Coordinates of N, CA, C and O in Angstrom, one line a residue:
M1 N -0.6 -31.4 -20.5 CA -1.4 -30.6 -19.5 C -2.9 -30.6 -19.2 O -3.7 -30.7 -20.2
I2 N -3.6 -31.2 -18.4 CA -5.0 -31.1 -18.0 C -5.4 -30.2 -17.4 O -5.0 -29.8 -16.3
E3 N -6.4 -29.3 -17.6 CA -7.2 -28.2 -16.9 C -8.3 -28.6 -16.5 O -9.2 -29.1 -16.8
R4 N -8.8 -28.2 -15.4 CA -9.9 -28.3 -14.7 C -10.8 -27.3 -15.4 O -10.6 -26.1 -15.2
I5 N -11.8 -28.0 -15.9 CA -12.7 -26.8 -16.7 C -14.1 -26.4 -15.7 O -14.6 -27.2 -14.9
S6 N -14.3 -25.1 -16.0 CA -15.5 -24.7 -15.0 C -16.7 -25.2 -15.8 O -16.9 -25.5 -17.0
T7 N -17.8 -25.2 -14.6 CA -19.4 -25.6 -15.4 C -19.4 -24.5 -16.9 O -20.3 -25.3 -17.4
E8 N -19.3 -23.1 -16.5 CA -19.5 -22.2 -17.5 C -18.8 -22.6 -19.0 O -19.3 -22.4 -20.2
A9 N -17.4 -22.9 -18.9 CA -16.8 -23.4 -20.1 C -17.3 -24.6 -20.3 O -17.3 -24.6 -21.6
L10 N -17.6 -25.5 -19.7 CA -18.4 -26.7 -20.3 C -19.5 -26.4 -21.0 O -19.6 -27.1 -22.3
Y11 N -20.1 -25.4 -20.5 CA -21.5 -25.1 -21.0 C -21.5 -24.9 -22.4 O -21.9 -25.3 -23.3
K12 N -20.3 -23.9 -22.5 CA -19.9 -23.4 -23.9 C -19.7 -24.2 -25.0 O -19.7 -24.0 -26.0
L13 N -18.6 -25.1 -24.6 CA -18.2 -26.3 -25.5 C -19.6 -26.9 -25.9 O -19.3 -26.9 -27.2
V14 N -20.1 -27.4 -24.9 CA -21.1 -28.3 -25.4 C -22.1 -27.8 -26.2 O -22.8 -28.5 -26.9
N15 N -22.6 -26.6 -25.9 CA -23.5 -26.2 -26.8 C -22.9 -25.1 -27.9 O -23.7 -24.3 -28.4
G16 N -21.9 -25.2 -28.5 CA -21.4 -24.8 -29.5 C -20.8 -23.6 -29.3 O -21.1 -22.7 -30.9
E17 N -20.8 -22.8 -28.6 CA -20.7 -21.7 -28.4 C -19.1 -21.1 -28.5 O -18.7 -20.1 -28.9
I18 N -18.1 -22.3 -28.8 CA -16.7 -22.1 -29.3 C -16.6 -22.0 -30.7 O -16.8 -23.2 -31.2
K19 N -16.3 -21.2 -31.4 CA -16.1 -21.0 -32.8 C -14.8 -21.3 -33.3 O -14.6 -21.9 -34.2
E20 N -13.8 -21.5 -32.9 CA -12.4 -21.7 -32.8 C -12.1 -23.4 -33.0 O -12.9 -24.2 -32.1
I21 N -11.8 -23.7 -33.8 CA -11.3 -25.2 -34.5 C -10.6 -25.7 -33.8 O -9.5 -25.6 -33.7
S22 N -11.0 -26.7 -33.0 CA -10.2 -27.6 -32.3 C -10.8 -28.7 -31.2 O -12.0 -29.0 -31.4
T23 N -9.9 -29.7 -30.8 CA -10.5 -30.9 -30.3 C -10.2 -30.9 -28.9 O -9.3 -30.3 -28.6
C24 N -11.4 -31.2 -27.9 CA -11.1 -31.2 -26.6 C -11.5 -32.5 -26.1 O -12.4 -33.3 -26.6
I25 N -10.9 -33.0 -25.0 CA -11.0 -34.3 -24.5 C -11.2 -33.9 -22.8 O -10.7 -33.2 -22.2
I26 N -12.6 -34.4 -22.5 CA -12.8 -34.0 -21.2 C -13.1 -35.3 -20.5 O -13.8 -35.9 -20.8
K27 N -12.4 -35.5 -19.4 CA -12.5 -36.7 -18.3 C -13.6 -36.3 -17.2 O -13.3 -35.2 -16.5
F28 N -14.9 -36.7 -17.3 CA -15.6 -36.5 -16.1 C -15.5 -37.2 -14.9 O -15.6 -38.5 -15.0
Y29 N -15.4 -37.1 -13.7 CA -14.9 -37.6 -12.3 C -15.7 -36.9 -11.6 O -16.3 -36.2 -11.2
S30 N -15.5 -37.8 -10.3 CA -15.8 -38.2 -8.9 C -14.9 -37.9 -8.1 O -14.0 -38.7 -8.2
N31 N -14.5 -37.3 -6.9 CA -13.8 -37.2 -6.1 C -13.6 -38.5 -5.5 O -12.6 -38.9 -4.6
G32 N -14.8 -39.2 -5.0 CA -15.2 -40.9 -4.1 C -14.9 -41.7 -5.0 O -15.2 -43.1 -4.8
C33 N -14.3 -41.7 -6.7 CA -14.6 -42.6 -7.5 C -12.9 -43.0 -7.5 O -12.2 -42.5 -8.2
H34 N -12.7 -44.3 -7.3 CA -11.5 -45.0 -7.3 C -10.9 -45.3 -8.6 O -10.0 -44.8 -9.1
F35 N -11.7 -45.4 -9.6 CA -11.6 -45.5 -11.1 C -10.7 -44.5 -11.6 O -10.0 -44.0 -12.4
C36 N -11.8 -43.3 -11.2 CA -11.2 -41.8 -11.3 C -9.9 -41.6 -11.3 O -9.0 -40.5 -11.6
H37 N -9.6 -41.6 -10.2 CA -8.4 -41.6 -9.3 C -7.2 -42.0 -9.9 O -6.1 -41.6 -10.4
D38 N -7.1 -43.5 -10.3 CA -6.4 -44.3 -10.9 C -6.3 -44.2 -12.4 O -5.0 -44.3 -12.8
L39 N -7.2 -43.3 -13.2 CA -7.2 -43.2 -14.2 C -6.6 -41.6 -14.5 O -5.8 -41.4 -16.0
K40 N -5.9 -40.9 -13.6 CA -5.5 -39.8 -13.6 C -4.0 -39.7 -14.3 O -3.7 -39.2 -15.0
P41 N -3.2 -40.8 -13.8 CA -2.0 -40.7 -14.6 C -1.9 -41.2 -16.0 O -1.3 -40.7 -16.6
V42 N -3.0 -42.1 -16.3 CA -3.5 -42.4 -17.6 C -3.6 -41.3 -18.6 O -3.1 -41.0 -19.4
F43 N -4.4 -40.5 -17.8 CA -5.0 -39.2 -19.0 C -4.1 -38.2 -18.9 O -3.7 -37.7 -19.8
E44 N -3.1 -38.1 -17.9 CA -2.1 -37.2 -17.7 C -1.0 -37.7 -18.9 O -0.6 -37.1 -20.0
S45 N -0.8 -38.9 -19.3 CA 0.4 -39.5 -20.2 C -0.5 -39.0 -21.3 O 0.7 -38.3 -22.3
L46 N -1.6 -39.4 -21.7 CA -2.2 -39.1 -22.9 C -1.8 -37.4 -23.2 O -2.0 -37.0 -24.4
S47 N -2.1 -36.4 -22.2 CA -2.4 -35.0 -22.8 C -0.8 -34.7 -23.3 O -0.8 -33.8 -23.5
H48 N 0.1 -35.5 -22.4 CA 1.4 -34.9 -23.1 C 1.8 -35.6 -24.6 O 3.1 -35.4 -25.1
S49 N 1.0 -37.0 -25.1 CA 1.0 -37.3 -26.1 C 0.7 -36.3 -27.6 O 1.0 -36.9 -28.4
Y50 N -0.5 -35.7 -27.0 CA -1.3 -34.7 -28.6 C -0.6 -33.1 -27.9 O -1.4 -32.6 -27.0
D51 N -0.1 -32.6 -28.9 CA 0.1 -31.1 -29.1 C -1.3 -30.8 -29.8 O -1.4 -29.2 -29.4
D52 N -2.0 -31.1 -30.5 CA -2.9 -30.7 -31.0 C -4.6 -31.0 -30.3 O -5.9 -30.7 -30.9
V53 N -4.5 -31.2 -29.2 CA -5.6 -31.5 -28.3 C -5.7 -31.0 -27.0 O -4.6 -31.1 -26.2
H54 N -6.6 -30.3 -26.7 CA -7.0 -29.8 -25.1 C -7.5 -30.8 -24.4 O -8.5 -31.4 -24.5
F55 N -6.9 -31.2 -23.0 CA -7.3 -32.0 -22.3 C -7.7 -31.0 -21.2 O -7.6 -30.5 -20.3
F56 N -9.1 -31.5 -20.6 CA -9.7 -30.7 -19.1 C -10.5 -32.0 -18.6 O -10.6 -33.2 -18.9
A57 N -10.2 -31.7 -17.5 CA -11.1 -32.8 -16.2 C -12.6 -31.5 -15.5 O -12.2 -30.6 -15.4
F58 N -13.6 -32.4 -15.7 CA -14.5 -31.8 -14.7 C -15.0 -32.7 -13.7 O -15.7 -33.8 -13.7
N59 N -15.3 -32.2 -12.9 CA -15.8 -32.5 -11.4 C -17.0 -32.7 -11.5 O -18.4 -31.5 -11.5
V60 N -18.3 -33.8 -11.4 CA -19.5 -33.7 -11.7 C -20.3 -33.3 -10.6 O -21.6 -33.2 -10.5
A61 N -19.6 -33.1 -9.2 CA -20.1 -32.4 -8.5 C -20.3 -31.0 -8.5 O -21.0 -30.3 -7.6
D62 N -19.7 -30.6 -9.5 CA -19.9 -28.9 -9.9 C -21.1 -28.8 -10.5 O -21.4 -27.4 -10.6
Q63 N -21.9 -29.6 -11.0 CA -22.9 -29.6 -11.8 C -24.3 -29.5 -10.9 O -24.8 -30.2 -10.5
K64 N -24.3 -28.4 -10.1 CA -25.5 -27.9 -9.1 C -26.8 -27.8 -9.5 O -27.9 -28.7 -9.1
D65 N -27.0 -26.8 -10.3 CA -28.7 -26.5 -10.6 C -28.9 -27.2 -11.7 O -30.2 -28.0 -11.9
K66 N -28.4 -27.6 -13.1 CA -28.9 -28.1 -14.1 C -27.5 -29.3 -14.8 O -26.2 -28.5 -14.6
K67 N -27.8 -30.2 -15.3 CA -27.0 -31.3 -16.1 C -26.8 -30.4 -17.3 O -27.9 -30.1 -18.1
I68 N -25.6 -30.5 -17.5 CA -24.9 -29.7 -18.5 C -24.7 -30.8 -20.0 O -24.9 -30.7 -20.6
Y69 N -24.3 -32.1 -19.4 CA -23.8 -32.9 -20.3 C -24.2 -34.2 -19.3 O -23.8 -34.4 -18.0
A70 N -24.9 -35.1 -19.4 CA -25.5 -36.2 -18.7 C -24.6 -37.3 -19.0 O -24.1 -37.6 -20.1
V71 N -24.2 -37.8 -17.6 CA -23.0 -38.8 -17.8 C -23.7 -40.1 -16.9 O -24.1 -39.7 -15.9
S72 N -24.1 -41.0 -17.2 CA -24.5 -42.1 -16.4 C -23.2 -42.7 -15.3 O -24.0 -43.3 -14.5
G73 N -22.3 -42.6 -15.6 CA -21.5 -42.9 -14.4 C -19.9 -42.3 -14.7 O -20.0 -41.7 -15.7
V74 N -18.9 -42.2 -13.7 CA -17.8 -42.2 -13.7 C -16.6 -43.3 -13.3 O -17.1 -44.1 -12.7
P75 N -15.3 -43.1 -14.2 CA -15.2 -42.0 -15.2 C -15.8 -42.1 -16.5 O -16.2 -43.0 -16.7
T76 N -15.9 -40.9 -17.3 CA -16.4 -40.8 -18.7 C -15.7 -40.0 -19.3 O -15.3 -38.8 -18.4
V77 N -15.7 -40.3 -20.6 CA -14.6 -39.5 -21.4 C -15.5 -39.2 -22.7 O -15.7 -40.0 -23.3
C78 N -15.0 -37.6 -22.9 CA -15.7 -37.2 -24.2 C -14.8 -36.6 -25.0 O -13.5 -36.0 -24.4
L79 N -15.3 -36.6 -26.2 CA -14.4 -35.7 -27.2 C -15.2 -34.8 -27.7 O -16.3 -35.1 -28.4
I80 N -14.6 -33.6 -27.9 CA -15.4 -32.4 -28.3 C -14.8 -31.8 -29.6 O -13.7 -31.6 -29.2
N81 N -15.3 -31.9 -30.6 CA -14.8 -30.9 -32.0 C -15.5 -29.7 -32.0 O -16.7 -29.7 -32.4
T82 N -14.8 -28.7 -31.9 CA -15.3 -27.4 -31.5 C -15.3 -26.8 -33.2 O -14.1 -27.0 -33.8
G83 N -15.9 -25.6 -33.3 CA -15.9 -24.9 -34.5 C -16.8 -24.5 -35.1 O -18.3 -24.3 -34.2
P84 N -17.2 -24.3 -36.2 CA -18.7 -24.0 -37.0 C -19.8 -25.0 -36.5 O -21.1 -24.6 -36.6
S85 N -19.4 -26.2 -36.9 CA -20.6 -27.3 -36.3 C -19.9 -28.2 -35.3 O -18.6 -28.5 -35.5
T86 N -20.2 -28.2 -33.8 CA -19.5 -28.9 -32.4 C -20.3 -30.2 -32.7 O -21.3 -30.3 -33.0
S87 N -19.4 -31.2 -32.5 CA -19.9 -32.4 -32.4 C -19.4 -33.0 -30.8 O -17.9 -32.8 -30.7
V88 N -19.9 -33.8 -30.3 CA -19.7 -34.2 -28.8 C -19.7 -35.7 -29.0 O -20.9 -36.4 -29.2
K89 N -18.6 -36.5 -28.7 CA -18.9 -38.1 -28.8 C -18.5 -38.6 -27.1 O -17.1 -38.1 -26.8
Q90 N -19.2 -39.4 -27.0 CA -18.5 -40.3 -25.9 C -17.9 -41.4 -26.2 O -18.5 -42.1 -26.8
L91 N -16.9 -41.7 -25.1 CA -16.1 -42.8 -25.3 C -16.7 -44.0 -24.6 O -17.5 -43.9 -23.8
P92 N -16.9 -45.1 -25.6 CA -17.9 -46.3 -25.2 C -17.2 -46.7 -24.1 O -16.3 -46.8 -23.8
E93 N -18.0 -47.6 -23.4 CA -17.7 -48.1 -22.5 C -16.9 -49.7 -22.9 O -16.9 -50.1 -23.9
P94 N -15.6 -49.7 -22.2 CA -14.9 -50.7 -22.9 C -15.4 -52.7 -22.6 O -16.1 -52.5 -21.6
A95 N -15.5 -53.3 -23.7 CA -15.9 -54.2 -23.7 C -15.0 -55.3 -22.7 O -15.8 -56.2 -22.0
E96 N -13.8 -54.9 -22.4 CA -13.0 -55.5 -21.5 C -12.3 -54.3 -20.5 O -11.2 -54.0 -20.5
P97 N -12.7 -53.7 -19.5 CA -12.6 -52.8 -18.5 C -11.7 -53.1 -17.9 O -11.1 -54.3 -17.3
D98 N -10.2 -52.1 -17.6 CA -9.4 -52.4 -16.8 C -9.7 -52.3 -15.3 O -10.5 -51.5 -15.0
A99 N -9.4 -53.3 -14.5 CA -9.8 -53.5 -13.2 C -9.4 -52.4 -12.2 O -9.8 -52.0 -11.3
T100 N -8.5 -51.5 -12.7 CA -7.9 -50.2 -12.1 C -8.3 -48.9 -12.5 O -8.9 -48.1 -12.0
T101 N -8.3 -48.8 -14.0 CA -8.8 -47.8 -14.3 C -9.6 -47.6 -15.0 O -9.9 -46.5 -15.8
W102 N -10.4 -49.0 -15.5 CA -11.4 -48.8 -16.3 C -11.5 -48.8 -17.4 O -11.8 -49.3 -18.7
Y103 N -11.2 -47.4 -18.1 CA -10.3 -47.2 -19.6 C -9.1 -47.5 -19.6 O -8.3 -46.7 -18.8
T104 N -8.2 -48.2 -20.3 CA -6.9 -48.5 -20.5 C -6.7 -46.8 -21.5 O -7.1 -46.2 -22.2
E105 N -5.2 -46.9 -21.4 CA -4.5 -45.6 -22.4 C -4.6 -46.0 -23.8 O -5.2 -45.1 -24.7
D106 N -4.5 -47.2 -24.0 CA -4.6 -47.8 -25.4 C -6.1 -46.9 -26.1 O -6.2 -47.1 -27.5
F107 N -6.7 -47.8 -25.2 CA -8.5 -47.3 -25.5 C -8.6 -46.1 -25.8 O -9.4 -45.7 -26.8
I108 N -8.5 -45.3 -25.1 CA -8.4 -44.1 -25.2 C -7.8 -43.4 -26.4 O -8.2 -42.4 -27.0
R109 N -6.7 -43.8 -26.6 CA -5.7 -43.6 -27.7 C -6.2 -43.8 -29.0 O -6.3 -42.8 -29.8
K110 N -7.1 -45.0 -28.9 CA -7.7 -45.2 -30.4 C -9.1 -44.3 -30.5 O -9.1 -44.1 -31.9
F111 N -9.8 -43.9 -29.3 CA -10.8 -43.1 -29.7 C -10.4 -42.0 -30.1 O -10.9 -41.0 -31.0
I112 N -9.4 -41.4 -29.7 CA -8.7 -39.9 -30.1 C -8.5 -39.9 -31.3 O -9.3 -38.8 -32.2
D113 N -7.9 -40.7 -31.7 CA -7.1 -41.0 -33.0 C -8.6 -41.0 -34.4 O -8.1 -40.6 -35.2
K114 N -9.5 -41.7 -33.9 CA -10.4 -41.9 -34.7 C -11.3 -40.6 -34.6 O -11.6 -40.6 -35.9
E115 N -11.4 -39.7 -33.7 CA -12.5 -39.1 -33.6 C -12.1 -37.5 -33.9 O -12.6 -36.7 -33.9
K116 N -11.1 -37.0 -33.6 CA -10.1 -35.9 -33.4 C -10.3 -35.3 -34.9 O -10.2 -35.6 -35.9
L117 N -10.4 -33.8 -35.0 CA -10.1 -33.3 -36.3 C -8.6 -33.5 -36.8 O -7.7 -33.5 -36.0
Q118 N -8.9 -33.8 -38.1 CA -7.7 -34.1 -38.5 C -6.8 -32.6 -39.2 O -7.6 -32.1 -39.1

């Protein structure tokens, strides 16, 4: 399941205020982005594949006053490992982007498997 994350919750995640040890994946999106819309079913499928990972979506239009996390474009996918020492890792741009969704499910899955807490 994917939950829409608020600006306040994103701020807490990125700034290490969540002390519970967990792995979170956040898809940054925009309502006007066709890649973002087409990535939605891929992201939904991934969310059902991992019992130990929290999946979130954040609309970049919600960042009104200040940038909490800078993204250079959408969609952008980040993995945040929370706990005593928080780490934020951004999924790199694919060498061969998918013409429909930009990121493929396999590309995101490999990133999650490599970077998530074990």
